[in-house]
Amino acid sequence: MTQALDTPKAAPGRHDREILALAVPAFGALVAEPLFVLVDSAIVGHLGTSQLAGLGIAAALLTTAVSVFIFLAYATTAAVSRRVGSGDLGAALRQGMDGIWLALLLGAAVITLALPTAPWLVSAFGASDTVAPYAITYLRISALGIPAMLVVLAATGVLRGLQDTRTPLYVAVGGFALNAGLNAALVYGAGLGIAGSAWGTVIAQCAMAAAYLLVVIRGARRHGASLRPDAAGIRACAQAGIPLLIRTLSLRAVLMIATAVAARLGDADIAAHQILLALWSLLAFALDAIAIAGQAIIGRYLGAGDIGGAKTVCRRMVQWGIVSGFVLGALVAVARPLIVPLFTTDPMVEEALLPALLVVAVSQPVAGVVFVLDGVLMGAGDGRYLASAMVITLAVFAPAALLVPLIGGGLTALWCAMTLMMLVRMATLQLRARSGRWAVAGATR
């Protein structure tokens, strides 16, 4: 295993092929994930406005609940890839099983909280009396699939750590197709309405989790890894995930503050802001694919004790991030007149959107560096630093964003504050990357 690793003097082309082999399938899997909600929205939307609004509220709650536990994928990738680098596939898969058991436990806890609190959560979103029943129905049924969703996160991390991003792509595409078919059959064929959409999504998520478990369990048996829950291993996974949980919560706080400020700017601004967030998320998928490759490759190099190789790959991936950011930014800048009509024909929304889109375009090279270095430090298991850096970033962003309604500038000023947030992240991450303190060799950090 270690003999196959590149040395610091390896040709850049070898690193490029390695990065592409992981990043391209990862991008496909990332793009497939939001299609679940799009399919649900398209099918439920034909039932009526109240049903669609209910789906929107429930989907927002579910997305938040699951995204909080994204550390299940990130921490597992880092831990498994280190074991792979050290040549111990049995230990790698045992580490992966610990992450999956943690996902099941967390999923059970979330169900226990979500079912009785569903009416209160929906009410907190300000749902009307006509919308609330649909939101509660969808939320309660879909909550039953949360353990499966979390297993998918953890198992995805296992496979990424094993340097396999193709299987997650196949599972994501299969899950999307199954979800679309089930939703159509249950909503219209069985006449279950919005409940049918929820059940279709739950079944699809469970099928995806089963597919992942089949692959991981088969690998674990092949390499003699135990499938039984190990309290110490599960506890270690949870401890590794806590810093990444803090990082994720801080990032979610940034997005929530930005949305709250946009809402205060006016209806046209909040509408334009939602379009910008959707586009920003789409651009992030492309850059995040490189970050995922970074998580897997860096962990493997450090697990093999090849610090020089890890630093070389880090530098190469940063170059990839910068180039990708410039390309994406140029595309957005040039296509601005074409992008806006796709989302809105409201002149006021267009007026708010056009200059803010230019800010998004200019910030993409910065985003490229941020996403890549985020992935590198995750792959190195440097979660504590990532948590601290994101808390600092939140502390800088919050006052800057909250000042926007007072100093003026509208949505463009708000997205300048978002760019400031990315610049702070880049500065903190580059500081760590250049220090070399993240590059700790060994099968465990």
Short mmCIF file of C-alpha atoms in Angstrom, two decimals:
data_model
loop_
_atom_site.label_atom_id
_atom_site.label_comp_id
_atom_site.label_asym_id
_atom_site.label_seq_id
_atom_site.Cartn_x
_atom_site.Cartn_y
_atom_site.Cartn_z
CA MET A 1 0.00 0.00 0.00
CA THR A 2 2.65 2.53 1.01
CA GLN A 3 4.84 1.69 -1.96
CA ALA A 4 2.15 3.01 -4.26
CA LEU A 5 2.27 6.45 -2.69
CA ASP A 6 3.93 9.33 -4.45
CA THR A 7 7.04 10.94 -3.06
CA PRO A 8 7.48 14.72 -2.74
CA LYS A 9 9.37 14.63 -6.06
CA ALA A 10 6.55 12.88 -7.93
CA ALA A 11 5.38 14.48 -11.15
CA PRO A 12 2.41 16.86 -10.81
CA GLY A 13 0.60 14.81 -13.46
CA ARG A 14 0.45 11.84 -11.08
CA HIS A 15 -1.15 14.01 -8.41
CA ASP A 16 -3.56 15.48 -10.96
CA ARG A 17 -4.76 12.04 -12.02
CA GLU A 18 -5.18 11.02 -8.39
CA ILE A 19 -7.15 14.18 -7.56
CA LEU A 20 -9.38 13.86 -10.63
CA ALA A 21 -10.04 10.16 -10.01
CA LEU A 22 -11.58 11.04 -6.64
CA ALA A 23 -12.98 14.52 -7.33
CA VAL A 24 -15.02 13.86 -10.49
CA PRO A 25 -17.20 11.04 -9.03
CA ALA A 26 -17.46 12.99 -5.77
CA PHE A 27 -18.86 15.97 -7.69
CA GLY A 28 -21.46 13.73 -9.33
CA ALA A 29 -22.56 12.37 -5.96
CA LEU A 30 -22.75 15.87 -4.46
CA VAL A 31 -24.94 17.13 -7.30
CA ALA A 32 -27.25 14.12 -6.99
CA GLU A 33 -28.04 14.83 -3.32
CA PRO A 34 -30.06 18.07 -3.72
CA LEU A 35 -32.05 16.46 -6.52
CA PHE A 36 -34.00 14.56 -3.85
CA VAL A 37 -35.61 17.79 -2.65
CA LEU A 38 -36.10 19.05 -6.21
CA VAL A 39 -37.99 15.88 -7.18
CA ASP A 40 -40.12 16.07 -4.06
CA SER A 41 -40.87 19.73 -4.77
CA ALA A 42 -41.80 19.07 -8.40
CA ILE A 43 -44.19 16.26 -7.49
CA VAL A 44 -45.73 17.82 -4.37
CA GLY A 45 -46.01 21.19 -6.11
CA HIS A 46 -48.80 19.80 -8.29
CA LEU A 47 -50.83 18.94 -5.19
CA GLY A 48 -51.23 22.58 -4.21
CA THR A 49 -49.50 25.64 -2.76
CA SER A 50 -50.15 24.66 0.87
CA GLN A 51 -48.62 21.22 0.35
CA LEU A 52 -45.56 22.71 -1.36
CA ALA A 53 -45.12 25.26 1.42
CA GLY A 54 -45.39 22.49 4.00
CA LEU A 55 -42.75 20.50 2.17
CA GLY A 56 -40.47 23.54 2.10
CA ILE A 57 -40.67 24.03 5.86
CA ALA A 58 -40.20 20.34 6.66
CA ALA A 59 -37.34 19.98 4.16
CA ALA A 60 -35.55 22.97 5.69
CA LEU A 61 -35.81 21.41 9.16
CA LEU A 62 -34.64 18.00 7.93
CA THR A 63 -31.74 19.47 5.95
CA THR A 64 -30.58 21.40 9.00
CA ALA A 65 -30.86 18.35 11.26
CA VAL A 66 -28.82 16.17 8.89
CA SER A 67 -26.24 18.79 7.90
CA VAL A 68 -25.34 19.33 11.56
CA PHE A 69 -24.02 15.76 11.56
CA ILE A 70 -21.92 16.12 8.39
CA PHE A 71 -18.93 15.44 10.64
CA LEU A 72 -19.90 11.76 10.40
CA ALA A 73 -18.59 11.84 6.83
CA TYR A 74 -15.64 14.18 7.40
CA ALA A 75 -14.22 12.62 10.57
CA THR A 76 -14.70 9.08 9.24
CA THR A 77 -12.92 9.89 5.98
CA ALA A 78 -9.90 11.25 7.85
CA ALA A 79 -9.68 8.33 10.29
CA VAL A 80 -10.19 5.61 7.68
CA SER A 81 -7.77 7.11 5.14
CA ARG A 82 -5.01 7.25 7.76
CA ARG A 83 -5.47 3.54 8.47
CA VAL A 84 -5.44 2.85 4.73
CA GLY A 85 -2.19 4.77 4.41
CA SER A 86 -0.63 2.71 7.19
CA GLY A 87 -1.56 -0.44 5.28
CA ASP A 88 -4.06 -1.77 7.85
CA LEU A 89 -7.34 -2.17 5.96
CA GLY A 90 -8.85 -4.23 8.76
CA ALA A 91 -8.37 -1.37 11.23
CA ALA A 92 -9.65 1.09 8.63
CA LEU A 93 -12.90 -0.82 8.25
CA ARG A 94 -13.20 -1.31 12.00
CA GLN A 95 -12.89 2.49 12.34
CA GLY A 96 -15.57 2.86 9.69
CA MET A 97 -17.95 0.54 11.53
CA ASP A 98 -17.53 2.64 14.67
CA GLY A 99 -18.62 5.69 12.67
CA ILE A 100 -21.66 3.83 11.34
CA TRP A 101 -22.70 2.70 14.83
CA LEU A 102 -22.38 6.31 16.01
CA ALA A 103 -24.62 7.38 13.12
CA LEU A 104 -27.30 4.88 14.18
CA LEU A 105 -27.20 6.08 17.78
CA LEU A 106 -27.44 9.74 16.78
CA GLY A 107 -30.24 8.93 14.35
CA ALA A 108 -32.25 7.24 17.06
CA ALA A 109 -31.76 10.25 19.33
CA VAL A 110 -32.92 12.66 16.61
CA ILE A 111 -36.09 10.61 15.99
CA THR A 112 -36.86 10.63 19.70
CA LEU A 113 -36.68 14.44 19.69
CA ALA A 114 -38.24 15.13 16.29
CA LEU A 115 -41.49 13.16 16.54
CA PRO A 116 -42.97 14.83 19.63
CA THR A 117 -41.60 18.31 18.82
CA ALA A 118 -42.67 18.38 15.15
CA PRO A 119 -45.69 20.69 15.74
CA TRP A 120 -43.59 23.13 17.77
CA LEU A 121 -40.77 23.15 15.19
CA VAL A 122 -43.20 23.84 12.36
CA SER A 123 -44.89 26.58 14.37
CA ALA A 124 -41.51 28.19 15.07
CA PHE A 125 -41.09 28.58 11.31
CA GLY A 126 -44.30 30.63 11.24
CA ALA A 127 -46.35 28.14 9.23
CA SER A 128 -49.97 29.14 8.67
CA ASP A 129 -52.88 27.00 9.83
CA THR A 130 -53.36 25.63 6.32
CA VAL A 131 -49.68 24.82 5.79
CA ALA A 132 -48.80 23.43 9.23
CA PRO A 133 -50.63 20.06 8.96
CA TYR A 134 -48.77 19.20 5.74
CA ALA A 135 -45.42 20.25 7.20
CA ILE A 136 -45.99 18.18 10.36
CA THR A 137 -47.05 15.12 8.35
CA TYR A 138 -44.01 15.29 6.08
CA LEU A 139 -41.62 16.00 8.97
CA ARG A 140 -42.84 13.15 11.18
CA ILE A 141 -42.69 10.56 8.42
CA SER A 142 -39.38 11.75 6.99
CA ALA A 143 -37.81 11.84 10.45
CA LEU A 144 -38.04 8.04 10.44
CA GLY A 145 -35.43 8.05 7.69
CA ILE A 146 -32.91 10.17 9.58
CA PRO A 147 -30.93 7.16 10.92
CA ALA A 148 -30.59 5.96 7.32
CA MET A 149 -29.49 9.44 6.22
CA LEU A 150 -26.81 9.52 8.92
CA VAL A 151 -25.65 6.00 8.04
CA VAL A 152 -25.28 7.21 4.45
CA LEU A 153 -23.07 10.07 5.69
CA ALA A 154 -20.85 7.79 7.79
CA ALA A 155 -20.61 5.07 5.13
CA THR A 156 -19.79 7.67 2.49
CA GLY A 157 -16.92 8.74 4.73
CA VAL A 158 -15.75 5.13 5.00
CA LEU A 159 -15.65 4.68 1.23
CA ARG A 160 -13.98 8.04 0.66
CA GLY A 161 -11.36 7.03 3.20
CA LEU A 162 -10.88 3.81 1.23
CA GLN A 163 -10.21 6.06 -1.82
CA ASP A 164 -13.53 5.06 -3.39
CA THR A 165 -15.77 7.91 -4.59
CA ARG A 166 -17.34 5.91 -7.43
CA THR A 167 -19.57 3.75 -5.23
CA PRO A 168 -21.13 6.80 -3.52
CA LEU A 169 -21.87 8.19 -7.00
CA TYR A 170 -23.62 4.98 -8.08
CA VAL A 171 -25.61 4.81 -4.83
CA ALA A 172 -26.61 8.48 -5.09
CA VAL A 173 -27.81 8.10 -8.67
CA GLY A 174 -29.70 4.89 -7.81
CA GLY A 175 -31.25 6.53 -4.76
CA PHE A 176 -32.34 9.53 -6.81
CA ALA A 177 -34.01 7.32 -9.42
CA LEU A 178 -35.75 5.20 -6.76
CA ASN A 179 -36.92 8.31 -4.91
CA ALA A 180 -38.40 9.80 -8.09
CA GLY A 181 -40.25 6.61 -8.98
CA LEU A 182 -41.59 5.99 -5.49
CA ASN A 183 -42.74 9.59 -5.06
CA ALA A 184 -44.72 9.52 -8.28
CA ALA A 185 -46.24 6.12 -7.46
CA LEU A 186 -47.15 6.89 -3.84
CA VAL A 187 -48.29 10.50 -4.26
CA TYR A 188 -50.45 9.97 -7.34
CA GLY A 189 -50.77 6.21 -7.93
CA ALA A 190 -51.57 5.35 -4.30
CA GLY A 191 -53.21 8.71 -3.63
CA LEU A 192 -51.22 9.32 -0.43
CA GLY A 193 -50.52 12.97 -1.16
CA ILE A 194 -47.65 14.62 0.70
CA ALA A 195 -47.38 11.59 3.00
CA GLY A 196 -46.57 9.48 -0.07
CA SER A 197 -43.69 11.82 -0.93
CA ALA A 198 -42.32 11.47 2.60
CA TRP A 199 -42.60 7.68 2.56
CA GLY A 200 -40.94 7.52 -0.86
CA THR A 201 -37.97 9.51 0.44
CA VAL A 202 -37.70 7.36 3.58
CA ILE A 203 -37.70 4.15 1.55
CA ALA A 204 -35.10 5.53 -0.88
CA GLN A 205 -32.85 6.65 1.98
CA CYS A 206 -33.14 3.24 3.65
CA ALA A 207 -32.28 1.52 0.37
CA MET A 208 -29.20 3.72 0.00
CA ALA A 209 -28.13 2.95 3.57
CA ALA A 210 -28.61 -0.78 2.91
CA ALA A 211 -26.47 -0.58 -0.24
CA TYR A 212 -23.68 1.17 1.66
CA LEU A 213 -23.86 -1.29 4.54
CA LEU A 214 -23.63 -4.19 2.11
CA VAL A 215 -20.40 -2.81 0.65
CA VAL A 216 -18.83 -1.90 4.00
CA ILE A 217 -19.82 -5.14 5.76
CA ARG A 218 -18.52 -7.22 2.87
CA GLY A 219 -15.19 -5.39 3.09
CA ALA A 220 -15.07 -5.73 6.87
CA ARG A 221 -15.59 -9.49 6.68
CA ARG A 222 -12.99 -9.82 3.96
CA HIS A 223 -10.37 -8.14 6.13
CA GLY A 224 -11.42 -9.65 9.45
CA ALA A 225 -12.84 -6.45 10.99
CA SER A 226 -15.41 -6.87 13.73
CA LEU A 227 -18.95 -5.70 13.02
CA ARG A 228 -19.96 -5.42 16.66
CA PRO A 229 -20.31 -2.00 18.31
CA ASP A 230 -17.23 -1.00 20.29
CA ALA A 231 -17.90 1.58 23.00
CA ALA A 232 -14.35 2.94 22.99
CA GLY A 233 -14.30 3.24 19.20
CA ILE A 234 -17.70 4.93 19.06
CA ARG A 235 -16.63 7.34 21.80
CA ALA A 236 -13.43 8.16 19.89
CA CYS A 237 -15.48 8.89 16.74
CA ALA A 238 -17.75 11.20 18.71
CA GLN A 239 -14.79 13.03 20.26
CA ALA A 240 -13.20 13.51 16.83
CA GLY A 241 -16.50 14.85 15.52
CA ILE A 242 -17.14 17.46 18.22
CA PRO A 243 -14.73 20.08 16.79
CA LEU A 244 -16.17 19.56 13.31
CA LEU A 245 -19.67 19.93 14.78
CA ILE A 246 -18.64 23.31 16.23
CA ARG A 247 -17.23 24.29 12.82
CA THR A 248 -20.45 23.28 11.07
CA LEU A 249 -22.68 25.10 13.57
CA SER A 250 -20.58 28.25 13.18
CA LEU A 251 -20.91 28.05 9.40
CA ARG A 252 -24.68 27.51 9.68
CA ALA A 253 -24.84 30.56 11.94
CA VAL A 254 -23.13 32.62 9.23
CA LEU A 255 -25.74 31.55 6.67
CA MET A 256 -28.63 32.16 9.08
CA ILE A 257 -27.37 35.65 9.94
CA ALA A 258 -26.97 36.46 6.24
CA THR A 259 -30.53 35.33 5.52
CA ALA A 260 -31.92 37.28 8.48
CA VAL A 261 -30.16 40.45 7.32
CA ALA A 262 -31.39 39.96 3.74
CA ALA A 263 -34.94 39.62 5.06
CA ARG A 264 -34.60 43.00 6.78
CA LEU A 265 -33.51 44.61 3.52
CA GLY A 266 -36.85 43.93 1.81
CA ASP A 267 -38.79 41.36 -0.17
CA ALA A 268 -36.82 41.84 -3.38
CA ASP A 269 -33.53 41.50 -1.54
CA ILE A 270 -34.47 38.31 0.30
CA ALA A 271 -35.72 36.80 -2.95
CA ALA A 272 -32.45 37.70 -4.70
CA HIS A 273 -30.49 36.43 -1.71
CA GLN A 274 -32.11 32.99 -1.96
CA ILE A 275 -31.15 32.83 -5.63
CA LEU A 276 -27.57 33.79 -4.76
CA LEU A 277 -27.41 31.15 -2.04
CA ALA A 278 -28.64 28.48 -4.45
CA LEU A 279 -26.02 29.48 -7.03
CA TRP A 280 -23.32 29.76 -4.36
CA SER A 281 -24.16 26.24 -3.19
CA LEU A 282 -23.97 24.90 -6.74
CA LEU A 283 -20.52 26.47 -7.22
CA ALA A 284 -19.51 25.04 -3.85
CA PHE A 285 -20.23 21.51 -5.09
CA ALA A 286 -17.52 21.80 -7.74
CA LEU A 287 -14.98 23.14 -5.25
CA ASP A 288 -16.05 20.75 -2.50
CA ALA A 289 -15.32 17.82 -4.81
CA ILE A 290 -11.64 18.81 -4.75
CA ALA A 291 -11.85 19.18 -0.97
CA ILE A 292 -13.24 15.64 -0.68
CA ALA A 293 -10.33 14.35 -2.74
CA GLY A 294 -8.08 16.27 -0.35
CA GLN A 295 -9.61 14.63 2.71
CA ALA A 296 -9.00 11.15 1.33
CA ILE A 297 -5.54 11.69 -0.17
CA ILE A 298 -4.02 13.72 2.66
CA GLY A 299 -5.16 11.26 5.32
CA ARG A 300 -3.66 8.39 3.34
CA TYR A 301 -0.29 10.12 2.93
CA LEU A 302 -0.07 11.02 6.59
CA GLY A 303 -1.09 7.51 7.60
CA ALA A 304 1.81 6.21 5.49
CA GLY A 305 4.18 8.61 7.25
CA ASP A 306 4.82 10.58 4.03
CA ILE A 307 4.63 14.18 5.30
CA GLY A 308 6.53 15.51 2.30
CA GLY A 309 4.08 13.86 -0.08
CA ALA A 310 1.13 15.26 1.89
CA LYS A 311 2.50 18.81 1.64
CA THR A 312 3.19 18.40 -2.08
CA VAL A 313 -0.36 17.22 -2.74
CA CYS A 314 -1.69 20.07 -0.58
CA ARG A 315 0.11 22.64 -2.71
CA ARG A 316 -1.12 21.02 -5.91
CA MET A 317 -4.72 20.96 -4.71
CA VAL A 318 -4.54 24.64 -3.74
CA GLN A 319 -3.47 25.34 -7.32
CA TRP A 320 -6.47 23.33 -8.52
CA GLY A 321 -8.73 25.32 -6.20
CA ILE A 322 -7.44 28.67 -7.45
CA VAL A 323 -7.74 27.74 -11.13
CA SER A 324 -11.21 26.23 -10.61
CA GLY A 325 -12.28 29.35 -8.73
CA PHE A 326 -11.12 31.65 -11.54
CA VAL A 327 -12.92 29.53 -14.14
CA LEU A 328 -16.16 29.41 -12.17
CA GLY A 329 -15.95 33.12 -11.35
CA ALA A 330 -15.41 34.03 -15.00
CA LEU A 331 -18.37 31.89 -16.06
CA VAL A 332 -20.64 33.57 -13.52
CA ALA A 333 -19.47 37.06 -14.50
CA VAL A 334 -19.96 36.46 -18.21
CA ALA A 335 -23.25 34.60 -17.83
CA ARG A 336 -24.87 37.08 -15.43
CA PRO A 337 -27.35 38.41 -18.03
CA LEU A 338 -28.35 34.83 -18.84
CA ILE A 339 -28.52 33.58 -15.24
CA VAL A 340 -30.92 36.19 -13.90
CA PRO A 341 -33.86 35.45 -16.26
CA LEU A 342 -33.67 31.78 -15.29
CA PHE A 343 -34.75 32.67 -11.77
CA THR A 344 -36.80 35.84 -11.94
CA THR A 345 -38.46 38.41 -14.20
CA ASP A 346 -39.14 40.85 -11.36
CA PRO A 347 -37.23 44.10 -12.16
CA MET A 348 -36.58 44.84 -8.48
CA VAL A 349 -35.14 41.39 -7.85
CA GLU A 350 -33.01 41.70 -11.00
CA GLU A 351 -31.72 45.08 -9.84
CA ALA A 352 -30.60 43.60 -6.51
CA LEU A 353 -29.24 40.42 -8.07
CA LEU A 354 -26.97 41.66 -10.87
CA PRO A 355 -24.32 43.56 -8.84
CA ALA A 356 -24.35 40.95 -6.05
CA LEU A 357 -23.72 38.23 -8.65
CA LEU A 358 -20.55 40.05 -9.65
CA VAL A 359 -19.39 39.94 -6.03
CA VAL A 360 -20.02 36.18 -5.98
CA ALA A 361 -18.02 35.81 -9.20
CA VAL A 362 -15.04 37.78 -7.88
CA SER A 363 -14.97 35.74 -4.66
CA GLN A 364 -14.70 32.33 -6.34
CA PRO A 365 -10.87 32.09 -6.41
CA VAL A 366 -10.93 32.79 -2.66
CA ALA A 367 -13.59 30.12 -2.22
CA GLY A 368 -11.41 27.69 -4.17
CA VAL A 369 -8.54 28.10 -1.69
CA VAL A 370 -10.89 27.91 1.31
CA PHE A 371 -12.62 24.71 0.24
CA VAL A 372 -9.38 22.94 -0.62
CA LEU A 373 -7.57 23.87 2.59
CA ASP A 374 -10.69 22.98 4.59
CA GLY A 375 -10.50 19.52 3.02
CA VAL A 376 -6.77 19.20 3.61
CA LEU A 377 -7.06 20.02 7.32
CA MET A 378 -10.06 17.70 7.68
CA GLY A 379 -8.07 14.91 6.05
CA ALA A 380 -5.26 15.60 8.50
CA GLY A 381 -7.70 15.34 11.41
CA ASP A 382 -7.03 18.95 12.42
CA GLY A 383 -10.59 19.50 13.64
CA ARG A 384 -9.74 21.64 16.66
CA TYR A 385 -8.06 24.26 14.54
CA LEU A 386 -10.92 24.24 12.03
CA ALA A 387 -13.40 24.82 14.86
CA SER A 388 -11.38 27.73 16.27
CA ALA A 389 -10.89 29.28 12.84
CA MET A 390 -14.61 29.14 12.04
CA VAL A 391 -15.59 30.65 15.40
CA ILE A 392 -13.17 33.53 14.69
CA THR A 393 -14.67 33.93 11.23
CA LEU A 394 -18.19 34.08 12.69
CA ALA A 395 -17.05 36.72 15.18
CA VAL A 396 -15.77 38.90 12.31
CA PHE A 397 -18.70 38.29 9.97
CA ALA A 398 -21.59 38.83 12.39
CA PRO A 399 -20.99 42.54 13.16
CA ALA A 400 -20.09 43.29 9.54
CA ALA A 401 -23.33 41.72 8.28
CA LEU A 402 -25.50 43.30 10.98
CA LEU A 403 -24.16 46.74 10.04
CA VAL A 404 -25.38 46.42 6.44
CA PRO A 405 -28.96 47.66 7.09
CA LEU A 406 -27.51 50.65 8.96
CA ILE A 407 -24.78 51.73 6.54
CA GLY A 408 -26.67 50.90 3.33
CA GLY A 409 -25.45 49.14 0.21
CA GLY A 410 -28.24 46.59 0.16
CA LEU A 411 -27.68 43.04 -0.96
CA THR A 412 -24.37 43.87 -2.63
CA ALA A 413 -22.99 45.08 0.71
CA LEU A 414 -24.26 41.91 2.40
CA TRP A 415 -22.44 39.73 -0.12
CA CYS A 416 -19.34 41.86 0.33
CA ALA A 417 -19.61 40.84 3.99
CA MET A 418 -19.91 37.22 2.83
CA THR A 419 -16.73 37.71 0.81
CA LEU A 420 -15.07 39.16 3.91
CA MET A 421 -16.09 35.99 5.72
CA MET A 422 -14.38 33.88 3.04
CA LEU A 423 -11.26 36.06 3.17
CA VAL A 424 -11.01 35.56 6.94
CA ARG A 425 -11.41 31.81 6.46
CA MET A 426 -8.72 31.83 3.79
CA ALA A 427 -6.33 33.77 6.01
CA THR A 428 -6.79 31.46 9.00
CA LEU A 429 -6.51 28.31 6.88
CA GLN A 430 -3.43 29.50 4.99
CA LEU A 431 -1.78 30.40 8.27
CA ARG A 432 -2.25 26.83 9.46
CA ALA A 433 -1.26 25.27 6.15
CA ARG A 434 2.00 27.23 5.99
CA SER A 435 2.89 26.41 9.59
CA GLY A 436 3.00 22.69 8.77
CA ARG A 437 1.57 21.82 12.19
CA TRP A 438 -1.35 20.02 10.57
CA ALA A 439 0.95 17.41 9.02
CA VAL A 440 1.09 14.84 11.82
CA ALA A 441 2.12 11.38 10.57
CA GLY A 442 0.76 8.08 11.82
CA ALA A 443 -2.22 5.73 11.63
CA THR A 444 -3.94 7.98 14.19
CA ARG A 445 -3.44 11.64 14.87
#
